[in-house]
Every structure is written in C-alpha cells, then in structure tokens.
Amino acid sequence: MSLRKQTPSDFLKQIIGRPVVVKLNSGVDYRGVLACLDGYMNIALEQTEEYVNGQLKNKYGDAFIRGNNAYLFFSFQYCI
Amino acid sequence: MADNMDQQQTTNTVEEPLDLIRLSLDERIYVKLRNDRELRGRLHAYDQHLNMILGDPWVAQRFETVTTIEIDEETYEEIYKSTKRNIPMLFVWGDCVVLVAPPLRVG
C-alpha cells in the first residue's frame, strides 16, 4: 500500500474489505471486516467482535456503528 | 478528519451503512446506546441521524456501581443492577445510538 499523497477518503476506500479495529469514545473496541462506510464515518462491519478489557460479545453478521462515536480505526492483518 | 463527502444521495457501487440498515426494516434488531443501555425491538423506521422507531422494544439498562462498605475491613462491593422495561413503542434519539446489529443469539 503506497503512502503517496492520498486523502483520508482514499484511505477509507482502500481498506474496505480488510479487517479493521474501530475504537469508540466509550473505550470499546470493535474488530471486524469493514463492509462499508460513508462520509459521516458510519461504519458497517462484518464478523464483529466487541472488546471491553476482555472479550464481551460476539456479533456475527453486520454491525453498524454510528460515526460520531468512533474516534479511531485502523486496519491490520490478522496474524493467526 | 475525513473530507465531508456529499455522498448521501448518490451511491456508487458501494452501499452505505444506512442502506444496510434499510434491509433490517421490520426486523428485530439490537441497539446499543450510550450509558450502558441496550434495546431490542422491531425496527419500524429510521433516518440518517439513526433516530429510530422501535416496536415492542425491551429496554435494558445495565450499570455497575462500586460502593464501599465498611464492615470490619474495607470491602469493595460491585453491584450490577440491570433493570428491564417493556415499552410498546419507542422513539430513539439518534444521538444516543452507538451500535445497531441483528439480535444476539444466546448460544
């Protein structure tokens, strides 16, 4: 993945379909495959897992996260 | 932050997350709100702010309070209170919504 001049929106288009971690303002982590997102940073994840300190719940299928709650998300490759 | 993309109406090949919520209309969903609140109900309507109308919702508020009780020694007691309310019809203010998902299957 080249790090040329790209806007954040370009980055967001690139990581669609990749595993991501979304951090919310409340301190909860959501890890899943990024299905889609929009200009308000609303996020749709698949195979989502919720992490609060330890692992709380498993959400299979789609999970929608309201954009204003997310403050950070990054993509990483699962190393299993 | 991200550019303010005006892609509300025109969607290309990628569906917006709100379009996927549209698929959940008239289905039972699980909503997570701020302040440790959870909702389960049938989604009747929604909008771009994630204001929602839920029918037959089940509101559950789960909060934990840590209280110190001094008996002989100082003990910290964690109290988990879970109150559930059953409400026929509910309007959810979109600002409080954190997450929307299909109902969790307890298994």
Short mmCIF file of C-alpha atoms in Angstrom, two decimals:
data_model
loop_
_atom_site.label_atom_id
_atom_site.label_comp_id
_atom_site.label_asym_id
_atom_site.label_seq_id
_atom_site.Cartn_x
_atom_site.Cartn_y
_atom_site.Cartn_z
CA MET A 1 0.00 0.00 0.00
CA SER A 2 1.72 3.14 -1.17
CA LEU A 3 1.84 6.17 1.04
CA ARG A 4 1.74 8.78 -1.60
CA LYS A 5 -0.45 11.79 -1.41
CA GLN A 6 -3.79 10.40 -0.53
CA THR A 7 -6.65 11.95 1.27
CA PRO A 8 -8.33 10.22 4.18
CA SER A 9 -11.22 9.33 1.91
CA ASP A 10 -8.85 7.48 -0.37
CA PHE A 11 -7.53 5.56 2.56
CA LEU A 12 -11.06 4.66 3.57
CA LYS A 13 -11.78 3.32 0.12
CA GLN A 14 -8.68 1.21 0.23
CA ILE A 15 -9.37 -0.57 3.47
CA ILE A 16 -12.89 -1.63 2.61
CA GLY A 17 -12.91 -5.40 2.86
CA ARG A 18 -10.00 -5.51 5.26
CA PRO A 19 -10.06 -6.38 8.92
CA VAL A 20 -10.19 -3.24 10.99
CA VAL A 21 -10.28 -2.18 14.59
CA VAL A 22 -12.64 0.60 15.50
CA LYS A 23 -12.15 2.41 18.76
CA LEU A 24 -15.09 4.21 20.21
CA ASN A 25 -15.12 7.16 22.55
CA SER A 26 -16.55 4.90 25.22
CA GLY A 27 -13.40 2.82 25.22
CA VAL A 28 -14.91 -0.17 23.44
CA ASP A 29 -13.11 -1.86 20.60
CA TYR A 30 -14.84 -3.40 17.66
CA ARG A 31 -12.92 -5.68 15.39
CA GLY A 32 -14.32 -6.89 12.14
CA VAL A 33 -14.16 -6.76 8.40
CA LEU A 34 -15.03 -3.36 7.04
CA ALA A 35 -18.06 -3.76 4.82
CA CYS A 36 -18.70 -0.12 4.02
CA LEU A 37 -18.74 3.35 5.44
CA ASP A 38 -19.97 6.78 4.49
CA GLY A 39 -19.00 10.40 4.78
CA TYR A 40 -20.22 10.63 8.35
CA MET A 41 -17.97 7.77 9.34
CA ASN A 42 -20.90 5.49 9.95
CA ILE A 43 -19.38 2.05 9.71
CA ALA A 44 -20.73 -1.33 8.76
CA LEU A 45 -18.67 -4.25 9.97
CA GLU A 46 -18.96 -7.95 9.44
CA GLN A 47 -17.96 -10.69 11.86
CA THR A 48 -17.66 -8.11 14.58
CA GLU A 49 -16.21 -8.76 17.97
CA GLU A 50 -16.59 -6.42 20.88
CA TYR A 51 -13.73 -5.90 23.25
CA VAL A 52 -14.05 -4.14 26.56
CA ASN A 53 -10.94 -5.00 28.53
CA GLY A 54 -11.71 -8.65 27.80
CA GLN A 55 -13.93 -10.10 25.14
CA LEU A 56 -17.58 -9.42 25.83
CA LYS A 57 -19.83 -10.31 22.98
CA ASN A 58 -19.55 -11.80 19.54
CA LYS A 59 -21.61 -10.21 16.86
CA TYR A 60 -21.93 -12.17 13.72
CA GLY A 61 -23.32 -10.61 10.64
CA ASP A 62 -23.50 -6.89 10.23
CA ALA A 63 -22.87 -4.36 12.91
CA PHE A 64 -23.47 -0.68 12.28
CA ILE A 65 -21.57 1.87 14.25
CA ARG A 66 -22.64 5.47 14.35
CA GLY A 67 -19.85 7.62 13.07
CA ASN A 68 -19.67 10.17 15.84
CA ASN A 69 -18.77 7.50 18.38
CA ALA A 70 -15.69 6.32 16.54
CA TYR A 71 -12.52 8.25 17.03
CA LEU A 72 -10.01 5.91 15.53
CA PHE A 73 -9.92 2.96 13.31
CA PHE A 74 -7.04 1.27 11.69
CA SER A 75 -6.54 -1.76 9.59
CA PHE A 76 -4.33 -4.59 10.46
CA GLN A 77 -3.83 -8.07 9.22
CA TYR A 78 -4.91 -10.86 11.43
CA CYS A 79 -1.89 -12.93 12.39
CA ILE A 80 -3.35 -16.30 13.23
CA MET B 1 -10.66 14.34 9.76
CA ALA B 2 -12.22 12.82 6.70
CA ASP B 3 -13.44 15.06 3.96
CA ASN B 4 -17.05 15.98 4.12
CA MET B 5 -18.18 13.83 1.28
CA ASP B 6 -21.59 14.71 -0.05
CA GLN B 7 -22.48 11.20 -0.98
CA GLN B 8 -25.74 10.98 0.81
CA GLN B 9 -27.90 10.55 -2.21
CA THR B 10 -25.61 9.31 -4.93
CA THR B 11 -24.21 5.96 -4.06
CA ASN B 12 -21.79 4.31 -6.38
CA THR B 13 -21.31 0.61 -6.31
CA VAL B 14 -20.65 0.58 -2.55
CA GLU B 15 -23.72 0.65 -0.41
CA GLU B 16 -23.79 2.95 2.54
CA PRO B 17 -24.17 1.53 6.01
CA LEU B 18 -27.60 3.15 6.16
CA ASP B 19 -28.65 1.14 3.14
CA LEU B 20 -27.78 -1.98 5.02
CA ILE B 21 -29.87 -0.82 7.96
CA ARG B 22 -32.72 -0.45 5.50
CA LEU B 23 -32.50 -4.19 4.96
CA SER B 24 -33.26 -4.61 8.66
CA LEU B 25 -36.54 -2.71 8.45
CA ASP B 26 -39.37 -4.61 10.12
CA GLU B 27 -36.82 -6.98 11.57
CA ARG B 28 -35.82 -7.40 15.12
CA ILE B 29 -32.61 -5.57 15.92
CA TYR B 30 -30.32 -4.98 18.83
CA VAL B 31 -29.33 -1.40 19.54
CA LYS B 32 -26.61 -0.31 21.86
CA LEU B 33 -26.98 3.14 23.36
CA ARG B 34 -24.78 5.31 25.47
CA ASN B 35 -24.72 4.98 29.21
CA ASP B 36 -24.80 1.19 29.08
CA ARG B 37 -28.26 0.90 27.65
CA GLU B 38 -29.46 -1.77 25.30
CA LEU B 39 -32.56 -2.06 23.23
CA ARG B 40 -34.17 -4.92 21.41
CA GLY B 41 -37.12 -4.33 19.20
CA ARG B 42 -38.60 -4.36 15.76
CA LEU B 43 -37.31 -1.56 13.57
CA HIS B 44 -40.22 0.36 12.10
CA ALA B 45 -38.44 3.46 10.86
CA TYR B 46 -35.12 5.20 10.88
CA ASP B 47 -33.40 8.18 9.36
CA GLN B 48 -29.92 9.38 8.60
CA HIS B 49 -29.42 10.51 12.19
CA LEU B 50 -30.30 6.99 13.31
CA ASN B 51 -33.41 8.24 15.02
CA MET B 52 -35.46 5.08 15.17
CA ILE B 53 -38.93 3.89 15.87
CA LEU B 54 -38.89 0.57 17.65
CA GLY B 55 -41.95 -1.51 18.26
CA ASP B 56 -42.15 -3.98 21.11
CA PRO B 57 -38.80 -2.89 22.43
CA TRP B 58 -37.20 -4.17 25.50
CA VAL B 59 -35.12 -1.59 27.21
CA ALA B 60 -32.39 -2.83 29.44
CA GLN B 61 -30.10 -0.63 31.38
CA ARG B 62 -27.08 -2.18 32.82
CA PHE B 63 -24.90 -0.14 35.05
CA GLU B 64 -22.46 -1.04 37.69
CA THR B 65 -21.92 0.83 40.88
CA VAL B 66 -18.95 0.35 43.07
CA THR B 67 -19.71 1.01 46.68
CA THR B 68 -17.51 0.73 49.66
CA ILE B 69 -18.97 -0.98 52.64
CA GLU B 70 -17.07 -0.84 55.83
CA ILE B 71 -17.72 -3.80 57.96
CA ASP B 72 -14.64 -4.93 59.71
CA GLU B 73 -12.33 -4.21 56.91
CA GLU B 74 -12.82 -2.09 53.88
CA THR B 75 -14.57 -4.12 51.23
CA TYR B 76 -15.39 -3.01 47.75
CA GLU B 77 -18.64 -4.35 46.54
CA GLU B 78 -19.56 -4.20 42.92
CA ILE B 79 -23.25 -4.07 42.34
CA TYR B 80 -24.59 -4.83 38.90
CA LYS B 81 -28.07 -3.57 38.50
CA SER B 82 -29.99 -4.49 35.44
CA THR B 83 -33.40 -3.00 35.01
CA LYS B 84 -35.56 -4.04 32.14
CA ARG B 85 -38.52 -2.14 30.85
CA ASN B 86 -41.02 -3.31 28.32
CA ILE B 87 -42.36 -0.49 26.21
CA PRO B 88 -44.88 -0.85 23.38
CA MET B 89 -43.48 1.81 21.08
CA LEU B 90 -40.29 3.74 21.39
CA PHE B 91 -38.65 6.64 19.66
CA VAL B 92 -34.90 6.51 19.88
CA TRP B 93 -32.92 9.72 19.62
CA GLY B 94 -30.23 9.04 17.11
CA ASP B 95 -27.54 10.88 19.00
CA CYS B 96 -27.53 8.24 21.70
CA VAL B 97 -27.13 5.32 19.33
CA VAL B 98 -23.77 3.63 19.38
CA LEU B 99 -24.33 0.39 17.52
CA VAL B 100 -27.05 -1.41 15.61
CA ALA B 101 -26.92 -5.13 14.94
CA PRO B 102 -29.14 -8.15 14.49
CA PRO B 103 -30.24 -9.53 17.85
CA LEU B 104 -27.63 -11.51 19.64
CA ARG B 105 -28.26 -15.18 19.68
CA VAL B 106 -27.54 -16.55 23.09
CA GLY B 107 -25.88 -19.87 22.49
#
